[in-house]
């Protein structure tokens, strides 16, 4: 059998019917009635003759067509069907295009939205902010299949170079979660390049904790608070309420009128607002309705503050402490922290909570029995009413 030449291929003309000019080892040039030319390979698979297209002429020349033929025959020698191999490769190319890092990240974020609340300082907002700044610029266009540890280590190294060790630790954790999610949803992904990244993490420097208030400092602090900007009365009352209850700023900022039962002296906080209960729900896979609320007993002073704030609420106001200019929004966390700083107490509200913890740990609480309501509905939890001990550090009831 004569082999094809470039001249023969070039001069092949259309006829009334489509015909084929054979080369060797199953390769042939097919000339259509319209004049189009294409390369085909005939081969046997499981005793049946098959045919596969190798591309069009002149895009694929004779020499390249023979190379493609030889590659297909090599697959046959290994027991691989060239047609199946081509379909798998095309599918892999499509998957690589569909599953960019950005596409998988977006899917993972949507999945996380089901289990974590949104907010300015929520975990979700941190993920979006940090990934947009530190991760997506270098990885978003890459196929998830092509990402290896060196790329991830490069991202983390750039974060650690600016001494943002806490951010780097968070990114390592989130990348691990993202790739674990990807292993489940991305077809053909077999490895997690984000595993064991902590092995080469830069050691974090010693933590300098924010200073906390000592008991002798408390009267001066309360005196400054009493003299705080009269126009900032809402902020002053908010800080007082934090001291009287020991709750987190987030729980205070999300407080609404329906959470208070002043007749029983209780602040009943829904579990989806309390950070500890959020963690419990996440770990146990529980719904908010399956978790009892967080009960905070209110002292006489706290009840007076809440009653006053409820009495001055305006019709459009939603939260107990409202945004200065937009009544439907809650007070900003920065408002409370900035007030403490202006009073000369850096470290934000952390100083307050640290004081409460240290004071209790040092046995500062009086040995007198603390007031606790006699009855709680089944399943309700409550926190110790340490606020009654204010009497021993010179705090006057709010007027």
Tab-separated table of C-alpha atoms in Angstrom:
chain	number	residue	atom	x	y	z
A	1	UNK	CA	0.000	0.000	0.000
A	2	UNK	CA	1.330	3.394	-0.984
A	3	UNK	CA	1.525	6.010	1.686
A	4	UNK	CA	0.076	9.463	1.339
A	5	UNK	CA	2.217	12.438	0.411
A	6	UNK	CA	1.658	16.115	1.106
A	7	UNK	CA	1.033	16.652	-2.609
A	8	UNK	CA	-1.599	13.897	-2.762
A	9	UNK	CA	-3.399	15.320	0.253
A	10	UNK	CA	-3.273	18.853	-1.116
A	11	UNK	CA	-4.571	17.876	-4.586
A	12	UNK	CA	-7.381	15.572	-3.429
A	13	UNK	CA	-10.633	16.832	-5.023
A	14	UNK	CA	-14.281	16.437	-4.072
A	15	UNK	CA	-16.352	13.797	-5.883
A	16	UNK	CA	-20.037	12.921	-6.135
A	17	UNK	CA	-19.666	10.804	-3.004
A	18	UNK	CA	-17.528	11.102	0.085
A	19	UNK	CA	-14.446	8.911	-0.256
A	20	UNK	CA	-11.352	7.996	1.748
A	21	UNK	CA	-7.678	7.812	0.732
A	22	UNK	CA	-5.812	5.355	2.997
A	23	UNK	CA	-2.389	5.979	4.468
A	24	UNK	CA	-0.915	3.310	6.778
A	25	UNK	CA	-1.872	1.661	10.097
A	26	UNK	CA	-5.532	2.676	9.828
A	27	UNK	CA	-5.009	6.374	9.044
A	28	UNK	CA	-6.985	7.807	6.152
A	29	UNK	CA	-7.910	11.147	4.593
A	30	UNK	CA	-11.675	11.537	4.131
A	31	UNK	CA	-12.740	13.908	1.336
A	32	UNK	CA	-16.360	15.075	1.608
A	33	UNK	CA	-18.612	15.987	-1.340
A	34	UNK	CA	-18.321	19.610	-0.268
A	35	UNK	CA	-14.527	19.474	-0.578
A	36	UNK	CA	-13.776	19.400	3.146
A	37	UNK	CA	-10.942	17.097	4.215
A	38	UNK	CA	-10.476	15.372	7.577
A	39	UNK	CA	-8.295	12.688	9.135
A	40	UNK	CA	-9.801	9.484	10.496
A	41	UNK	CA	-8.297	6.467	12.209
A	42	UNK	CA	-9.832	3.012	11.925
A	43	UNK	CA	-9.045	0.523	14.683
A	44	UNK	CA	-10.502	-2.543	16.368
A	45	UNK	CA	-11.826	-2.527	19.913
A	46	UNK	CA	-13.220	-5.697	21.506
A	47	UNK	CA	-13.489	-7.330	18.076
A	48	UNK	CA	-15.430	-4.478	16.486
A	49	UNK	CA	-14.139	-1.900	14.037
A	50	UNK	CA	-14.214	1.675	15.356
A	51	UNK	CA	-13.373	5.025	13.839
A	52	UNK	CA	-12.150	8.211	15.442
A	53	UNK	CA	-11.616	11.652	13.917
A	54	UNK	CA	-8.151	13.163	14.312
A	55	UNK	CA	-8.970	16.658	13.051
A	56	UNK	CA	-9.431	18.624	9.827
A	57	UNK	CA	-6.985	19.383	7.034
A	58	UNK	CA	-5.181	21.791	6.598
A	59	UNK	CA	-5.304	22.639	10.348
A	60	UNK	CA	-3.817	19.169	10.934
A	61	UNK	CA	-1.137	18.308	8.361
A	62	UNK	CA	-0.030	14.845	7.273
A	63	UNK	CA	2.912	14.632	9.676
A	64	UNK	CA	0.794	15.696	12.687
A	65	UNK	CA	-1.983	13.280	11.657
A	66	UNK	CA	0.508	10.422	11.707
A	67	UNK	CA	1.709	11.501	15.166
A	68	UNK	CA	-1.864	11.481	16.450
A	69	UNK	CA	-2.366	8.035	14.892
A	70	UNK	CA	0.721	6.692	16.652
A	71	UNK	CA	-0.449	8.120	19.995
A	72	UNK	CA	-3.837	6.446	19.548
A	73	UNK	CA	-2.220	3.108	18.687
A	74	UNK	CA	-0.011	3.412	21.778
A	75	UNK	CA	-3.159	3.759	23.880
A	76	UNK	CA	-4.607	0.662	22.226
A	77	UNK	CA	-1.449	-1.238	23.117
A	78	UNK	CA	-2.066	-0.310	26.760
A	79	UNK	CA	-5.669	-1.467	26.608
A	80	UNK	CA	-7.148	2.037	26.427
A	81	UNK	CA	-9.854	2.974	23.946
A	82	UNK	CA	-8.693	6.195	22.190
A	83	UNK	CA	-12.277	7.417	21.882
A	84	UNK	CA	-12.918	6.986	25.622
A	85	UNK	CA	-9.586	8.599	26.438
A	86	UNK	CA	-10.488	11.637	24.314
A	87	UNK	CA	-13.895	12.011	26.020
A	88	UNK	CA	-12.255	11.860	29.428
A	89	UNK	CA	-9.679	14.480	28.488
A	90	UNK	CA	-12.316	16.803	27.068
A	91	UNK	CA	-14.369	16.336	30.231
A	92	UNK	CA	-11.304	17.109	32.328
A	93	UNK	CA	-10.720	20.318	30.374
A	94	UNK	CA	-14.340	21.324	30.954
A	95	UNK	CA	-14.069	20.548	34.658
A	96	UNK	CA	-10.886	22.592	34.925
A	97	UNK	CA	-12.665	25.536	33.329
A	98	UNK	CA	-15.761	25.123	35.499
A	99	UNK	CA	-13.939	24.567	38.789
A	100	UNK	CA	-11.679	27.544	39.131
A	101	UNK	CA	-10.596	28.377	42.671
A	102	UNK	CA	-12.976	31.358	42.618
A	103	UNK	CA	-15.924	29.170	41.572
A	104	UNK	CA	-15.227	26.663	44.355
A	105	UNK	CA	-14.698	29.493	46.863
A	106	UNK	CA	-18.071	31.030	45.957
A	107	UNK	CA	-19.797	27.650	46.353
A	108	UNK	CA	-18.087	27.098	49.714
A	109	UNK	CA	-19.125	30.554	50.953
A	110	UNK	CA	-22.746	29.882	49.997
A	111	UNK	CA	-22.533	26.614	51.923
A	112	UNK	CA	-21.118	28.444	54.966
A	113	UNK	CA	-23.952	30.985	54.857
A	114	UNK	CA	-26.292	28.209	55.994
A	115	UNK	CA	-24.484	27.778	59.289
A	116	UNK	CA	-22.985	31.158	60.224
A	117	UNK	CA	-24.641	34.537	60.632
A	118	UNK	CA	-23.687	37.542	58.550
A	119	UNK	CA	-22.575	40.812	60.072
A	120	UNK	CA	-19.854	43.408	59.890
A	121	UNK	CA	-17.508	41.451	62.165
A	122	UNK	CA	-18.888	37.958	61.634
A	123	UNK	CA	-16.777	34.994	60.545
A	124	UNK	CA	-18.368	35.196	57.105
A	125	UNK	CA	-17.497	38.863	56.661
A	126	UNK	CA	-13.916	38.121	57.759
A	127	UNK	CA	-13.648	35.292	55.226
A	128	UNK	CA	-14.850	37.530	52.392
A	129	UNK	CA	-12.627	40.448	53.395
A	130	UNK	CA	-9.444	38.426	53.936
A	131	UNK	CA	-9.825	36.188	50.874
A	132	UNK	CA	-10.515	39.189	48.625
A	133	UNK	CA	-7.376	40.861	49.948
A	134	UNK	CA	-4.901	38.014	50.411
A	135	UNK	CA	-6.003	34.861	48.580
A	136	UNK	CA	-8.144	35.486	45.507
A	137	UNK	CA	-5.788	37.911	43.706
A	138	UNK	CA	-3.276	35.106	43.082
A	139	UNK	CA	-5.504	32.004	43.007
A	140	UNK	CA	-8.937	32.942	41.678
A	141	UNK	CA	-8.238	32.129	37.992
A	142	UNK	CA	-6.419	28.864	38.704
A	143	UNK	CA	-8.160	25.540	38.238
A	144	UNK	CA	-8.770	23.842	41.573
A	145	UNK	CA	-7.041	20.780	40.062
A	146	UNK	CA	-3.809	22.717	39.484
A	147	UNK	CA	-3.385	24.203	42.950
A	148	UNK	CA	-0.567	22.645	44.954
A	149	UNK	CA	0.977	23.348	48.337
A	150	UNK	CA	3.614	25.769	46.945
A	151	UNK	CA	0.878	28.154	45.757
A	152	UNK	CA	-0.867	28.042	49.140
A	153	UNK	CA	2.415	28.448	51.021
A	154	UNK	CA	3.150	31.494	48.868
A	155	UNK	CA	-0.149	33.079	49.900
A	156	UNK	CA	0.541	32.391	53.576
A	157	UNK	CA	4.134	33.630	53.351
A	158	UNK	CA	2.973	37.013	52.039
A	159	UNK	CA	0.571	37.323	54.974
A	160	UNK	CA	3.240	36.333	57.502
A	161	UNK	CA	5.717	38.804	55.980
A	162	UNK	CA	3.565	41.665	57.252
A	163	UNK	CA	3.438	39.994	60.696
A	164	UNK	CA	-0.290	39.228	60.399
A	165	UNK	CA	0.125	35.857	62.108
A	166	UNK	CA	-3.447	35.643	63.362
A	167	UNK	CA	-4.733	36.250	59.832
A	168	UNK	CA	-2.377	33.581	58.471
A	169	UNK	CA	-3.675	31.099	61.042
A	170	UNK	CA	-7.267	31.833	60.030
A	171	UNK	CA	-6.443	31.482	56.324
A	172	UNK	CA	-4.792	28.092	56.939
A	173	UNK	CA	-7.922	26.904	58.721
A	174	UNK	CA	-10.282	28.244	56.051
A	175	UNK	CA	-8.222	26.799	53.199
A	176	UNK	CA	-8.359	23.415	54.895
A	177	UNK	CA	-12.142	23.673	55.189
A	178	UNK	CA	-12.498	24.867	51.594
A	179	UNK	CA	-10.493	21.990	50.119
A	180	UNK	CA	-12.277	19.421	52.296
A	181	UNK	CA	-15.515	20.771	50.827
A	182	UNK	CA	-13.983	20.656	47.326
A	183	UNK	CA	-12.987	17.002	47.738
A	184	UNK	CA	-16.685	16.188	48.088
A	185	UNK	CA	-18.183	18.355	45.345
A	186	UNK	CA	-15.440	18.499	42.694
A	187	UNK	CA	-15.344	15.455	40.440
A	188	UNK	CA	-11.934	13.838	40.211
A	189	UNK	CA	-10.247	15.924	42.910
A	190	UNK	CA	-8.292	13.465	45.024
A	191	UNK	CA	-5.863	15.468	47.179
A	192	UNK	CA	-6.119	18.262	49.731
A	193	UNK	CA	-3.128	20.590	49.235
A	194	UNK	CA	-4.152	22.598	52.305
A	195	UNK	CA	-3.513	19.749	54.738
A	196	UNK	CA	-0.554	20.033	57.141
A	197	UNK	CA	0.229	23.650	56.204
A	198	UNK	CA	0.631	24.400	59.908
A	199	UNK	CA	3.796	22.264	59.993
A	200	UNK	CA	5.818	25.083	58.396
A	201	UNK	CA	3.876	28.009	59.885
A	202	UNK	CA	5.871	30.898	61.305
A	203	UNK	CA	5.678	30.805	65.121
A	204	UNK	CA	3.389	33.463	66.536
A	205	UNK	CA	5.047	36.023	68.810
A	206	UNK	CA	3.985	36.102	72.479
A	207	UNK	CA	0.545	37.635	72.884
A	208	UNK	CA	0.339	40.903	74.795
A	209	UNK	CA	-3.139	40.750	76.252
A	210	UNK	CA	-5.103	43.949	76.647
A	211	UNK	CA	-4.818	45.293	80.199
A	212	UNK	CA	-7.822	44.787	82.421
A	213	UNK	CA	-9.232	47.045	85.092
A	214	UNK	CA	-8.091	46.379	88.629
A	215	UNK	CA	-10.577	46.739	91.441
A	216	UNK	CA	-8.922	49.914	92.845
A	217	UNK	CA	-9.344	51.533	89.393
A	218	UNK	CA	-13.068	50.882	89.257
A	219	UNK	CA	-14.343	53.908	91.257
A	220	UNK	CA	-12.328	56.305	89.061
A	221	UNK	CA	-13.591	54.586	85.917
A	222	UNK	CA	-17.195	54.846	87.071
A	223	UNK	CA	-16.679	58.505	87.975
A	224	UNK	CA	-15.388	59.216	84.454
A	225	UNK	CA	-18.279	57.281	82.995
A	226	UNK	CA	-20.757	59.343	85.022
A	227	UNK	CA	-19.217	62.551	83.614
A	228	UNK	CA	-19.036	61.252	80.041
A	229	UNK	CA	-20.347	63.490	77.235
A	230	UNK	CA	-24.001	64.265	78.145
A	231	UNK	CA	-24.983	63.995	74.489
A	232	UNK	CA	-23.671	60.455	74.546
A	233	UNK	CA	-26.125	59.323	77.220
A	234	UNK	CA	-27.074	56.233	75.206
A	235	UNK	CA	-23.421	55.190	75.005
A	236	UNK	CA	-22.966	55.787	78.739
A	237	UNK	CA	-26.003	53.677	79.575
A	238	UNK	CA	-24.828	50.957	77.191
A	239	UNK	CA	-21.446	50.721	78.935
A	240	UNK	CA	-23.176	50.669	82.331
A	241	UNK	CA	-25.383	47.828	81.146
A	242	UNK	CA	-22.311	45.922	79.954
A	243	UNK	CA	-20.817	46.228	83.429
A	244	UNK	CA	-24.049	45.252	85.129
A	245	UNK	CA	-24.538	42.112	83.041
A	246	UNK	CA	-21.121	41.013	81.760
A	247	UNK	CA	-22.543	40.179	78.321
A	248	UNK	CA	-20.607	40.604	75.087
A	249	UNK	CA	-20.944	43.803	73.085
A	250	UNK	CA	-22.558	41.856	70.237
A	251	UNK	CA	-25.304	40.601	72.540
A	252	UNK	CA	-25.967	44.121	73.817
A	253	UNK	CA	-25.969	45.654	70.339
A	254	UNK	CA	-28.481	43.037	69.140
A	255	UNK	CA	-30.770	43.481	72.144
A	256	UNK	CA	-34.416	44.177	71.231
A	257	UNK	CA	-37.361	45.070	73.520
A	258	UNK	CA	-38.922	41.616	73.278
A	259	UNK	CA	-35.868	40.056	74.970
A	260	UNK	CA	-36.573	41.738	78.327
A	261	UNK	CA	-38.937	40.470	81.013
A	262	UNK	CA	-38.612	43.266	83.555
A	263	UNK	CA	-41.340	41.859	85.804
A	264	UNK	CA	-39.125	38.834	86.449
A	265	UNK	CA	-35.890	40.811	86.080
A	266	UNK	CA	-34.626	38.717	83.170
A	267	UNK	CA	-32.877	39.335	79.883
A	268	UNK	CA	-33.710	36.371	77.656
A	269	UNK	CA	-31.193	36.262	74.791
A	270	UNK	CA	-31.958	34.016	71.772
A	271	UNK	CA	-29.286	31.315	71.290
A	272	UNK	CA	-28.423	32.422	67.745
A	273	UNK	CA	-27.089	35.700	69.203
A	274	UNK	CA	-24.851	34.205	71.919
A	275	UNK	CA	-21.405	33.261	70.623
A	276	UNK	CA	-20.971	30.266	72.944
A	277	UNK	CA	-24.359	28.882	71.936
A	278	UNK	CA	-23.621	29.519	68.246
A	279	UNK	CA	-20.524	27.331	68.608
A	280	UNK	CA	-22.587	24.671	70.383
A	281	UNK	CA	-25.217	24.677	67.631
A	282	UNK	CA	-22.550	24.412	64.932
A	283	UNK	CA	-20.721	21.521	66.580
A	284	UNK	CA	-23.875	19.598	67.489
A	285	UNK	CA	-25.764	20.433	64.296
A	286	UNK	CA	-28.653	21.846	66.315
A	287	UNK	CA	-31.241	24.386	65.238
A	288	UNK	CA	-31.905	27.565	67.302
A	289	UNK	CA	-35.276	26.205	68.423
A	290	UNK	CA	-33.515	23.134	69.863
A	291	UNK	CA	-31.264	25.199	72.159
A	292	UNK	CA	-32.570	26.992	75.288
A	293	UNK	CA	-32.111	30.776	75.425
A	294	UNK	CA	-29.370	32.443	77.423
A	295	UNK	CA	-30.853	33.926	80.600
A	296	UNK	CA	-29.216	36.962	82.226
A	297	UNK	CA	-30.690	37.972	85.615
A	298	UNK	CA	-30.919	41.766	85.879
A	299	UNK	CA	-30.004	43.749	88.982
A	300	UNK	CA	-32.162	46.657	90.142
A	301	UNK	CA	-29.791	49.116	88.436
A	302	UNK	CA	-29.871	47.156	85.175
A	303	UNK	CA	-33.670	47.009	85.225
A	304	UNK	CA	-33.819	50.791	85.683
A	305	UNK	CA	-31.490	51.350	82.733
A	306	UNK	CA	-33.432	49.006	80.453
A	307	UNK	CA	-36.758	50.520	81.520
A	308	UNK	CA	-35.452	54.011	80.756
A	309	UNK	CA	-34.099	52.982	77.337
A	310	UNK	CA	-37.387	51.283	76.463
A	311	UNK	CA	-39.249	54.424	77.481
A	312	UNK	CA	-37.313	56.681	75.098
A	313	UNK	CA	-37.440	54.355	72.078
A	314	UNK	CA	-38.784	55.959	68.899
A	315	UNK	CA	-41.347	54.337	66.554
A	316	UNK	CA	-38.856	53.320	63.850
A	317	UNK	CA	-36.280	52.040	66.345
A	318	UNK	CA	-35.600	48.287	66.308
A	319	UNK	CA	-32.834	47.741	68.868
A	320	UNK	CA	-32.511	48.853	72.468
A	321	UNK	CA	-29.420	50.889	71.522
A	322	UNK	CA	-29.850	52.500	68.134
A	323	UNK	CA	-27.590	53.922	65.447
A	324	UNK	CA	-27.177	57.670	65.750
A	325	UNK	CA	-28.627	58.536	62.324
A	326	UNK	CA	-30.413	55.365	61.139
A	327	UNK	CA	-32.986	54.189	63.661
A	328	UNK	CA	-33.458	50.775	62.055
A	329	UNK	CA	-29.786	49.953	62.632
A	330	UNK	CA	-28.120	49.001	65.912
A	331	UNK	CA	-25.454	51.023	67.668
A	332	UNK	CA	-21.974	50.580	66.224
A	333	UNK	CA	-19.431	48.518	68.141
A	334	UNK	CA	-16.927	51.297	67.492
A	335	UNK	CA	-19.178	53.743	69.352
A	336	UNK	CA	-18.799	51.816	72.609
A	337	UNK	CA	-15.085	51.118	72.165
A	338	UNK	CA	-14.320	54.709	71.142
A	339	UNK	CA	-16.063	55.989	74.271
A	340	UNK	CA	-13.832	53.838	76.474
A	341	UNK	CA	-10.740	55.094	74.656
A	342	UNK	CA	-11.803	58.734	75.013
A	343	UNK	CA	-12.175	58.122	78.729
A	344	UNK	CA	-8.547	56.982	78.775
A	345	UNK	CA	-9.023	53.213	78.761
A	346	UNK	CA	-7.430	51.634	75.662
A	347	UNK	CA	-8.046	47.991	74.904
A	348	UNK	CA	-11.757	48.456	74.202
A	349	UNK	CA	-14.419	46.435	75.986
A	350	UNK	CA	-11.946	43.582	76.438
A	351	UNK	CA	-10.805	45.463	79.552
A	352	UNK	CA	-14.292	45.224	80.980
A	353	UNK	CA	-14.783	41.501	80.403
A	354	UNK	CA	-11.231	40.791	81.577
A	355	UNK	CA	-11.955	42.715	84.782
A	356	UNK	CA	-15.057	40.605	85.425
A	357	UNK	CA	-13.148	37.356	84.871
A	358	UNK	CA	-10.164	38.382	86.987
A	359	UNK	CA	-12.349	39.751	89.776
A	360	UNK	CA	-14.284	36.493	90.024
A	361	UNK	CA	-11.111	34.375	89.789
A	362	UNK	CA	-9.544	36.364	92.629
A	363	UNK	CA	-12.549	35.689	94.863
A	364	UNK	CA	-13.778	39.258	94.648
A	365	UNK	CA	-17.414	38.279	94.792
A	366	UNK	CA	-19.104	38.731	98.114
A	367	UNK	CA	-19.982	35.684	100.140
A	368	UNK	CA	-23.520	36.968	100.462
A	369	UNK	CA	-26.000	34.871	98.481
A	370	UNK	CA	-26.524	36.449	95.060
A	371	UNK	CA	-30.070	37.107	93.906
A	372	UNK	CA	-31.320	34.429	91.527
A	373	UNK	CA	-35.003	34.131	90.529
A	374	UNK	CA	-36.620	31.147	92.183
A	375	UNK	CA	-38.070	29.675	89.022
A	376	UNK	CA	-36.806	29.187	85.479
A	377	UNK	CA	-38.724	27.354	82.748
A	378	UNK	CA	-37.311	23.864	82.110
A	379	UNK	CA	-34.189	23.888	79.969
A	380	UNK	CA	-33.331	27.552	80.525
A	381	UNK	CA	-29.786	28.462	81.532
A	382	UNK	CA	-28.740	31.562	83.436
A	383	UNK	CA	-25.546	33.367	84.331
A	384	UNK	CA	-24.497	34.414	87.839
A	385	UNK	CA	-25.790	37.844	88.811
A	386	UNK	CA	-22.464	39.318	89.854
A	387	UNK	CA	-23.782	42.825	89.242
A	388	UNK	CA	-25.325	43.104	92.734
A	389	UNK	CA	-21.786	43.312	94.064
A	390	UNK	CA	-21.581	46.846	92.673
A	391	UNK	CA	-22.652	48.060	96.108
A	392	UNK	CA	-19.174	47.278	97.391
A	393	UNK	CA	-17.332	49.531	94.920
A	394	UNK	CA	-19.400	52.653	95.331
A	395	UNK	CA	-21.835	52.468	92.429
A	396	UNK	CA	-25.042	54.410	92.854
A	397	UNK	CA	-28.274	53.232	91.240
A	398	UNK	CA	-29.016	54.926	87.932
A	399	UNK	CA	-31.403	57.871	88.132
